[in-house]
Tab-separated table of C-alpha atoms in Angstrom:
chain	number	residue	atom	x	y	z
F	173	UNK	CA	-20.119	-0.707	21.105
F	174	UNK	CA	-18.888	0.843	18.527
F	175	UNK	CA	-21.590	2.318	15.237
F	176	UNK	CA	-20.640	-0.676	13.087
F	177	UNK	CA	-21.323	-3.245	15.367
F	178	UNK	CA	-24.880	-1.227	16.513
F	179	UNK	CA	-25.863	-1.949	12.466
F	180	UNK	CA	-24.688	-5.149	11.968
F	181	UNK	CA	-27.511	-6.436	14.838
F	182	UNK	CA	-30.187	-4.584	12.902
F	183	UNK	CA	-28.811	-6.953	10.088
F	184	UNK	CA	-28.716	-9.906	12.044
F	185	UNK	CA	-32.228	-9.598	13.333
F	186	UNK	CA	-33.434	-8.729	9.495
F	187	UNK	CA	-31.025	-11.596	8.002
F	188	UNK	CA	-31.770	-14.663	7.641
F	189	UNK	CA	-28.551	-15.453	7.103
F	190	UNK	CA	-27.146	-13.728	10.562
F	191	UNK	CA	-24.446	-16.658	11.364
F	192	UNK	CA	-22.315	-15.740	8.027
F	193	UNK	CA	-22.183	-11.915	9.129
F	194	UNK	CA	-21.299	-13.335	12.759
F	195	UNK	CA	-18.819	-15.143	11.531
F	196	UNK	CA	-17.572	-12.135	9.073
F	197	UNK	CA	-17.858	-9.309	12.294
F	198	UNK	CA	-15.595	-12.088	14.372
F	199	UNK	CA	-12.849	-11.971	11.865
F	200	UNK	CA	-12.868	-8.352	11.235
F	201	UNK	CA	-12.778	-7.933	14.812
F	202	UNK	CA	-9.330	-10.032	15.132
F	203	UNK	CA	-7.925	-8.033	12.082
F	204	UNK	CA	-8.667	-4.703	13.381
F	205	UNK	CA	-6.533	-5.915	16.496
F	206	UNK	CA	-3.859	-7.548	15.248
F	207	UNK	CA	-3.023	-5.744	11.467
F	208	UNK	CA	-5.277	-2.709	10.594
F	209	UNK	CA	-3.857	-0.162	13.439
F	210	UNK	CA	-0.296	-1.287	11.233
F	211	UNK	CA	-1.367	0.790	7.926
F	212	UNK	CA	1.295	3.669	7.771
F	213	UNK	CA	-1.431	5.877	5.850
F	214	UNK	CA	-3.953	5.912	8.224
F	215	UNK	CA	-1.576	6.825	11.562
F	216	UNK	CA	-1.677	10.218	13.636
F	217	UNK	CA	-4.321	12.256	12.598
F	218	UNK	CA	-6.139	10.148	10.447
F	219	UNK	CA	-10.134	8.224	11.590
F	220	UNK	CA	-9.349	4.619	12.940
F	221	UNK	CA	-10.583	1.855	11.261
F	222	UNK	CA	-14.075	2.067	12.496
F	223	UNK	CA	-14.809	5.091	11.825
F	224	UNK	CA	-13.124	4.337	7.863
F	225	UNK	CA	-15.562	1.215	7.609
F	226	UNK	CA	-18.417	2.999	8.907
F	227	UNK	CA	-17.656	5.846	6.158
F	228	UNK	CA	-16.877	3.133	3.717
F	229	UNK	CA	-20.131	1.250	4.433
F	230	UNK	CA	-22.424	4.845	3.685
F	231	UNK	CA	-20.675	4.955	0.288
F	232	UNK	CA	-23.495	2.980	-0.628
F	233	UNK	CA	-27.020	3.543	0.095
F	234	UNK	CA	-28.601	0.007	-0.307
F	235	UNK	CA	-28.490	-2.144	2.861
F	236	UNK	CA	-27.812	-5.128	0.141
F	237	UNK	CA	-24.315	-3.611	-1.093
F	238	UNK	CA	-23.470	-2.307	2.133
F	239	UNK	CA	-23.542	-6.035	3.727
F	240	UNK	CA	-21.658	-7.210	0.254
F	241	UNK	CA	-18.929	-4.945	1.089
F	242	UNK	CA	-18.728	-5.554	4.756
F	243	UNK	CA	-18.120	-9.398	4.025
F	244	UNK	CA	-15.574	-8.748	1.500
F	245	UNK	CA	-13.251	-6.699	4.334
F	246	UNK	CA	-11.696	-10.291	5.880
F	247	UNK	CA	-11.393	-11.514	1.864
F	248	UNK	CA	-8.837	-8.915	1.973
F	249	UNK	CA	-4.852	-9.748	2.391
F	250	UNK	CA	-3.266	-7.516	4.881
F	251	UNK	CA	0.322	-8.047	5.299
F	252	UNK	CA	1.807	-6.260	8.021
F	253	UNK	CA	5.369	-5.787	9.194
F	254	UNK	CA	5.504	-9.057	10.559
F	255	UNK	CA	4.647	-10.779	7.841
F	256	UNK	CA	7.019	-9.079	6.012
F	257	UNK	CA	9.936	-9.898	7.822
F	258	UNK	CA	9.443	-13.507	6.828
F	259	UNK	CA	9.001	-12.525	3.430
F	260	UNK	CA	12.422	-11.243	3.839
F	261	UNK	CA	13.790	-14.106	5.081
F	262	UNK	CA	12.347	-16.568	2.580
F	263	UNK	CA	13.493	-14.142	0.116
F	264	UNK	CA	17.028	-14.985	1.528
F	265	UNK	CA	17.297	-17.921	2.768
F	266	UNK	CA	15.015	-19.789	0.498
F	267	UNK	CA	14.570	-18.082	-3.314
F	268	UNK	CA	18.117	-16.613	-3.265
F	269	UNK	CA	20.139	-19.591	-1.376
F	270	UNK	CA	18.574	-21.600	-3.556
F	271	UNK	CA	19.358	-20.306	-6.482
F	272	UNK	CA	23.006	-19.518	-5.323
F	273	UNK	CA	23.579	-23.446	-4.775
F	274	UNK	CA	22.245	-23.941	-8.642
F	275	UNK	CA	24.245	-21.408	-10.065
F	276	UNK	CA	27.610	-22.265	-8.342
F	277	UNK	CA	26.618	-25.939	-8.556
F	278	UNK	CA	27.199	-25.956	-4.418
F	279	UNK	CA	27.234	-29.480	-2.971
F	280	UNK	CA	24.862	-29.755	-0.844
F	281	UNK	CA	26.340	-31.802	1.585
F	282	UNK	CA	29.615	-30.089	1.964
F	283	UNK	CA	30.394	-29.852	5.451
F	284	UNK	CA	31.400	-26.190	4.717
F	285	UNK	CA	28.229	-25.252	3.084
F	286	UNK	CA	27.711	-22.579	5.093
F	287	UNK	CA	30.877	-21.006	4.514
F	288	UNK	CA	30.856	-21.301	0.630
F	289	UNK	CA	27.425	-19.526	0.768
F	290	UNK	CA	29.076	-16.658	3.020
F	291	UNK	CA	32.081	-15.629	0.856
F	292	UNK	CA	29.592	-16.044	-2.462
F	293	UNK	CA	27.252	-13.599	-0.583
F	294	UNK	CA	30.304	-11.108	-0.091
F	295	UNK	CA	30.202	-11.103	-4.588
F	296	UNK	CA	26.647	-10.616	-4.301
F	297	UNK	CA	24.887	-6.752	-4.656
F	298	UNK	CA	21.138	-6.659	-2.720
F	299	UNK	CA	19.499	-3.622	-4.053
F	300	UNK	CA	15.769	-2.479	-4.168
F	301	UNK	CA	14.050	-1.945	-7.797
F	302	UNK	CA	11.935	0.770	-6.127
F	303	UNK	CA	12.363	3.072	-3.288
F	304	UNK	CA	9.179	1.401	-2.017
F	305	UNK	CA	11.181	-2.277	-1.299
F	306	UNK	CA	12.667	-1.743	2.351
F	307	UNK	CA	16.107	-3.147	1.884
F	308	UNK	CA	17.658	-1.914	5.334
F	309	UNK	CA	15.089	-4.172	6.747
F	310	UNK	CA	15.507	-6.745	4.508
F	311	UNK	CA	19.684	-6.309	5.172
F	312	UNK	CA	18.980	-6.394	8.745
F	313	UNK	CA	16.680	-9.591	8.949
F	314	UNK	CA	18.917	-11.593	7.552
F	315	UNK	CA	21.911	-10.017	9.379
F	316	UNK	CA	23.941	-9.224	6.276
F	317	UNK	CA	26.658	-6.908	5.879
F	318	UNK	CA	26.883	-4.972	2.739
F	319	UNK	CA	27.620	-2.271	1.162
F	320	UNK	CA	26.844	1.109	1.646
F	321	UNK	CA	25.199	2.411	-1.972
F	322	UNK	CA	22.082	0.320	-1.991
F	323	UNK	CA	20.234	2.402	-5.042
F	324	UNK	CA	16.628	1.561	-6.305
F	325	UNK	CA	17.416	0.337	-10.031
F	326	UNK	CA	14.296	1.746	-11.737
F	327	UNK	CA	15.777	5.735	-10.487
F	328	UNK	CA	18.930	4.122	-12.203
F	329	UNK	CA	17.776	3.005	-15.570
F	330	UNK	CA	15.899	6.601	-15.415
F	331	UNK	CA	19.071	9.051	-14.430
F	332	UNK	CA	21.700	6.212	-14.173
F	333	UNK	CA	25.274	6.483	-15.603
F	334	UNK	CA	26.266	2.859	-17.183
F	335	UNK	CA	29.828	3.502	-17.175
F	336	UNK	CA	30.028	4.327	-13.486
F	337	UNK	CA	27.919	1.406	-12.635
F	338	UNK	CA	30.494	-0.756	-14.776
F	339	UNK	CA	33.141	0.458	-13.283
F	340	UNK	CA	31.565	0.107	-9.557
F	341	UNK	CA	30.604	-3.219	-9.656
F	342	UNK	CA	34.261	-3.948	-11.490
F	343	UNK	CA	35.918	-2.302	-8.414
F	344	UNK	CA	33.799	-3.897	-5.802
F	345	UNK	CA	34.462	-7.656	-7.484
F	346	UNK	CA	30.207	-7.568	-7.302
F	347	UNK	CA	29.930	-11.065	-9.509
F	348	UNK	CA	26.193	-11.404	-8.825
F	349	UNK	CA	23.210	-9.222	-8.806
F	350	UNK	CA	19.514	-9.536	-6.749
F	351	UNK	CA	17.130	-7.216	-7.571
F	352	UNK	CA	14.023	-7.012	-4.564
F	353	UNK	CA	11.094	-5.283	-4.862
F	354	UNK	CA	8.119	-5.606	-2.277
F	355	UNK	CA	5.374	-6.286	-4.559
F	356	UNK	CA	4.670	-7.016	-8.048
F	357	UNK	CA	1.167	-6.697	-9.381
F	358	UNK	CA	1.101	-6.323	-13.400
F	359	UNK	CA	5.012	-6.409	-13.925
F	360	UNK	CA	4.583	-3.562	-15.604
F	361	UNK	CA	6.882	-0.738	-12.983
F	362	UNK	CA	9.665	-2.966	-12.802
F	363	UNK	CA	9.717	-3.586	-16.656
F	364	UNK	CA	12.295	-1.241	-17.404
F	365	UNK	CA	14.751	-1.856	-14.415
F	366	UNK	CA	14.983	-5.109	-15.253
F	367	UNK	CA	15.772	-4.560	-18.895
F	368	UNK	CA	18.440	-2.032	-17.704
F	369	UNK	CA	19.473	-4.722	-16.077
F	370	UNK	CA	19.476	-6.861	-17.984
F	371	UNK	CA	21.345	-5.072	-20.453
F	372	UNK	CA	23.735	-3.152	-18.521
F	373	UNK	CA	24.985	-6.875	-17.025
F	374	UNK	CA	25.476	-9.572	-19.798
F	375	UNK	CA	27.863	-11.443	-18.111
F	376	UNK	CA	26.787	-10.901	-14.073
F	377	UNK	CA	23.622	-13.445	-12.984
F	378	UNK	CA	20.659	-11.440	-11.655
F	379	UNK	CA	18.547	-12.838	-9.816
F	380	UNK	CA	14.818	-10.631	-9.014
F	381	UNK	CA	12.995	-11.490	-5.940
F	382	UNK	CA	9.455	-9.990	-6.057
F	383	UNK	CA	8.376	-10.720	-2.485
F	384	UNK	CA	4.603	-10.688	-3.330
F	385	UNK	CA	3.616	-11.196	-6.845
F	386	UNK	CA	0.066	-11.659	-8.551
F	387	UNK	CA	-0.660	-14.815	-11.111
F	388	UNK	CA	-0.996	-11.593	-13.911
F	389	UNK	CA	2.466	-10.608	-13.685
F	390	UNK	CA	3.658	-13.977	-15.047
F	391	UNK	CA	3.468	-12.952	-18.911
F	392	UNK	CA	5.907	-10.046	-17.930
F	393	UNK	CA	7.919	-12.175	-16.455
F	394	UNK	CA	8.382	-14.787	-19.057
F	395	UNK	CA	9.051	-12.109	-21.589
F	396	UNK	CA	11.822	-10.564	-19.192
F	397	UNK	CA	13.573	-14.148	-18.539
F	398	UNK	CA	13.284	-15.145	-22.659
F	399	UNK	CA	15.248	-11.751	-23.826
F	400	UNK	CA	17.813	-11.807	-20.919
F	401	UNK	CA	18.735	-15.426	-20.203
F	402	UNK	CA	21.071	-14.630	-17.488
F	403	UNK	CA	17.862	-13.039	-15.325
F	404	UNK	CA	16.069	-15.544	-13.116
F	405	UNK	CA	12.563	-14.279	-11.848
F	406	UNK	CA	11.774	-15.961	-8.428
F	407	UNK	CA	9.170	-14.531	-6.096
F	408	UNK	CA	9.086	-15.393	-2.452
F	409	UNK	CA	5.239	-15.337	-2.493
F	410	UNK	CA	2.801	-16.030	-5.789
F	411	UNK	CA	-0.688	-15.392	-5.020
F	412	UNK	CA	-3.965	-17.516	-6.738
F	413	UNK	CA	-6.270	-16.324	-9.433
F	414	UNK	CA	-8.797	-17.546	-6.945
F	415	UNK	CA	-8.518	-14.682	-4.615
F	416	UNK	CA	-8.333	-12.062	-7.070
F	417	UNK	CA	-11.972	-10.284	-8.468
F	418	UNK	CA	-11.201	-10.555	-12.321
F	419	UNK	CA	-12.904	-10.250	-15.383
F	420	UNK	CA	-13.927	-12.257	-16.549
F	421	UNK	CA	-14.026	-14.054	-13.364
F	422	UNK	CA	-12.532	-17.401	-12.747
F	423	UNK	CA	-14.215	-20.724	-12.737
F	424	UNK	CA	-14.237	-20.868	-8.933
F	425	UNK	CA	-14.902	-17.676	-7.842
F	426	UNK	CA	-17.267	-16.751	-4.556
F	427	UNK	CA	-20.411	-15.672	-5.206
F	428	UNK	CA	-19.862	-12.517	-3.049
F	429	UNK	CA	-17.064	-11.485	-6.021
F	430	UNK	CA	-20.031	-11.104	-8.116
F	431	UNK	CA	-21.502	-8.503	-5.703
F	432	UNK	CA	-18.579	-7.009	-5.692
F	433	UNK	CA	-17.651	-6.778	-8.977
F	434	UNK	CA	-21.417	-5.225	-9.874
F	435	UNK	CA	-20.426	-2.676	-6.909
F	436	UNK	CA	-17.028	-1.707	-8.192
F	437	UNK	CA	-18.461	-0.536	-11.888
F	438	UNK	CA	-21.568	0.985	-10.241
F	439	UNK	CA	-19.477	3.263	-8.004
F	440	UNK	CA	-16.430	4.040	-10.302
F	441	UNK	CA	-17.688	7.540	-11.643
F	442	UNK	CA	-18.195	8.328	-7.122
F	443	UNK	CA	-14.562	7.835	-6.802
F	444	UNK	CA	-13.806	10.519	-9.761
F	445	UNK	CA	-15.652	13.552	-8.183
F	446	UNK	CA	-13.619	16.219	-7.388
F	447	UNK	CA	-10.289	14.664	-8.494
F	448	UNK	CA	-7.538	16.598	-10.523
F	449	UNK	CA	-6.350	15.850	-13.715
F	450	UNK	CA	-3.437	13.974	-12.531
F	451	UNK	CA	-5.560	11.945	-9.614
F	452	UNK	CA	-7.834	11.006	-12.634
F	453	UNK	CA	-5.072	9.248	-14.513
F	454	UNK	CA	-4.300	7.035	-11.287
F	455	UNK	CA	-7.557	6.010	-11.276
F	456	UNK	CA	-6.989	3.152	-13.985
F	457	UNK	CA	-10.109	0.836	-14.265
F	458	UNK	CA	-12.678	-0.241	-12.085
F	459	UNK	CA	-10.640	-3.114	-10.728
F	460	UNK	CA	-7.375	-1.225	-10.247
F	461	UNK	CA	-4.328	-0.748	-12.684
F	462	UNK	CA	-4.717	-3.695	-15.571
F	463	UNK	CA	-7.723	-4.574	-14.068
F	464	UNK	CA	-5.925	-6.726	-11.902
F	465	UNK	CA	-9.031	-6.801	-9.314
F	466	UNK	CA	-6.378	-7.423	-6.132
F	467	UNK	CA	-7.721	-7.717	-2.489
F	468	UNK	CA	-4.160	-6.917	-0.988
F	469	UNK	CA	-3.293	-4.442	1.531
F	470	UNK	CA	0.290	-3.768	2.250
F	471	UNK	CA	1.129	-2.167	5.889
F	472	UNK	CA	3.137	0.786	3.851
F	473	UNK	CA	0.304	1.028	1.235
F	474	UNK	CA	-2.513	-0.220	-0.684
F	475	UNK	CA	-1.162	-0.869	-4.129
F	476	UNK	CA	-3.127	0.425	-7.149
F	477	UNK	CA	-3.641	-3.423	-8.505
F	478	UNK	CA	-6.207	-3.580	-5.162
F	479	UNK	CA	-9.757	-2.310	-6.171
F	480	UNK	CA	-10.120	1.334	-6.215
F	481	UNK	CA	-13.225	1.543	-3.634
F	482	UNK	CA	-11.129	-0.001	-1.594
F	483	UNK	CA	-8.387	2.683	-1.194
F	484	UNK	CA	-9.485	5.790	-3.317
F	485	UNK	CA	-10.184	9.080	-1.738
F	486	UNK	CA	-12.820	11.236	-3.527
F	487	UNK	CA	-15.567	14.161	-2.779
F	488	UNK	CA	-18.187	11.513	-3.049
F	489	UNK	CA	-15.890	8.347	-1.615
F	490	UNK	CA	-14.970	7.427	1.389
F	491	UNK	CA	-12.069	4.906	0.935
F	492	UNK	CA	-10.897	2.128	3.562
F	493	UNK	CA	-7.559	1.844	3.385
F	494	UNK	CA	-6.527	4.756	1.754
F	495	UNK	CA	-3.752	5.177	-0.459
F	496	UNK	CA	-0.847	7.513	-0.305
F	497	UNK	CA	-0.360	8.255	-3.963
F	498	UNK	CA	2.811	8.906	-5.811
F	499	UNK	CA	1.774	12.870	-7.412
């Protein structure tokens, strides 16, 4: 038996309510097996994931908060590496065939579909926005051959030459562009990518394939699409408002996001002890970067959109999952 499960009967004798944490132990059982051993950050020398909710739990001294944050751990989206390889898939075969059959008005029906969608592929560029979008794997999943230079755009539209992008994608007859990037909280990091872009391609269709995107990226993405009408914005996965820890909170929200929320302001100045200048100004707000208030976990990180007790590292904070900062 491992320390966590030793408190949680102490709270199910005490709780009149015992069935609920059950029910919430079961589930974070079945996650701990099947996705938490998957977070990149936390592998080799690092505690497992007991031992991090244990340490997460003491953050807090009252027995109250400790049980709010134990129920919010299965409220939170993990998406491992398998659930990532049908992202990239969908991304392919669904948001970007898709839009391929719209843009080259494809027939449907054509008996040589298939083929029509293979030579337009060979016009098409598949690059990465950031060097945090995998697009080997996304390359291999879908079992597409391409070309070598695969560069993340926003390193481009930072150090980039124009001309020798021109004159690359003139040589290499590259007719179409689709721009991936893993996932997409505010809009806000792959702003300027996409207006270089944007920009940079008048006359080529581009085509950007967030593969996970929050509801509060959508003004972003309106503005992006309104100033360059040949740049369609399509992700593979939007998430709800409903699963998100806002504020103000949305009409439906769970009670527990209440808890939470109280919990997240109480503790913010905890997760600032000890931190250097630079570590301060990627702490953001209470509910993560634009107070987006996300409860998602990717298996290569924990994106700064997530609440900060989840994945923040401080003298006086223990963090979860925690996050393997860009310094």
């Amino acid at each position: 038996m491992n320390t966590v499960e030793a408190r949680l009967q102490d709270w199910i004798l005490a709780d009149a309510e015992s069935q609920d944490l059950i029910d919430t132990n079961a589930r974070i059982v079945t996650f701990a097996a099947a996705l938490y051993a998957e977070y990149e950050p936390t592998r080799g020398p690092h505690p497992d994931f007991w031992q991090r909710l244990e340490a997460w739990l003491d953050n807090v001294a009252d027995e109250t908060d400790q049980k709010a944050l134990f129920r919010l751990v299965p409220h939170l989206l993990f998406i491992g590496p398998r659930e990532f390889d049908s992202l990239y898939r969908v991304a392919y075969r669904d948001t970007f065939v898709r839009w391929l059959i719209d843009l080259l008005a494809l027939d449907v029906r054509a008996p040589d579909l298939d083929a029509q969608i293979v030579a337009a592929v060979a016009g098409t560029w598949f690059c990465p926005i950031t060097d945090s979008m995998r697009i080997n794997a996304f390359y291999k999943l879908n079992r597409l051959v391409g070309r070598d230079l695969r560069p993340d755009w926003r390193s481009l539209a930072q150090f980039g030459s124009e001309d020798k992008l021109r004159c690359f994608m003139k040589d290499e007859s590259i007719s179409r562009l689709v721009l991936l990037e893993d996932f997409v909280g505010t809009g806000s990091q792959i702003y300027d990518a996409i207006q270089f872009a944007g920009h940079l391609t008048p006359s080529v269709p581009i085509l950007v394939v967030p593969l996970v995107m929050c509801p509060g990226a959508m003004g972003t993405i309106q503005t992006l699409e309104t100033q360059y009408p040949h740049v369609t914005i399509s992700p593979a996965l939007t998430l709800r408002e409903d699963d998100f820890i806002s504020d103000p909170p949305t009409p439906n929200e769970l009670p527990l996001f209440a808890d939470i929320r109280r919990i997240a302001v109480a503790t913010f100045a905890s997760l600032k002890t000890g931190l250097s200048t630079k570590e301060l100004s990627q702490l953001y707000e209470p509910l993560g970067f634009g107070s987006t208030g996300g409860l998602v976990v990717l298996y290569s990180n924990c994106p700064d959109n997530t609440l900060p007790l989840v994945h923040r590292t401080s003298d006086d904070w223990h963090p979860l999952f925690p996050r393997a900062s860009r310094l």
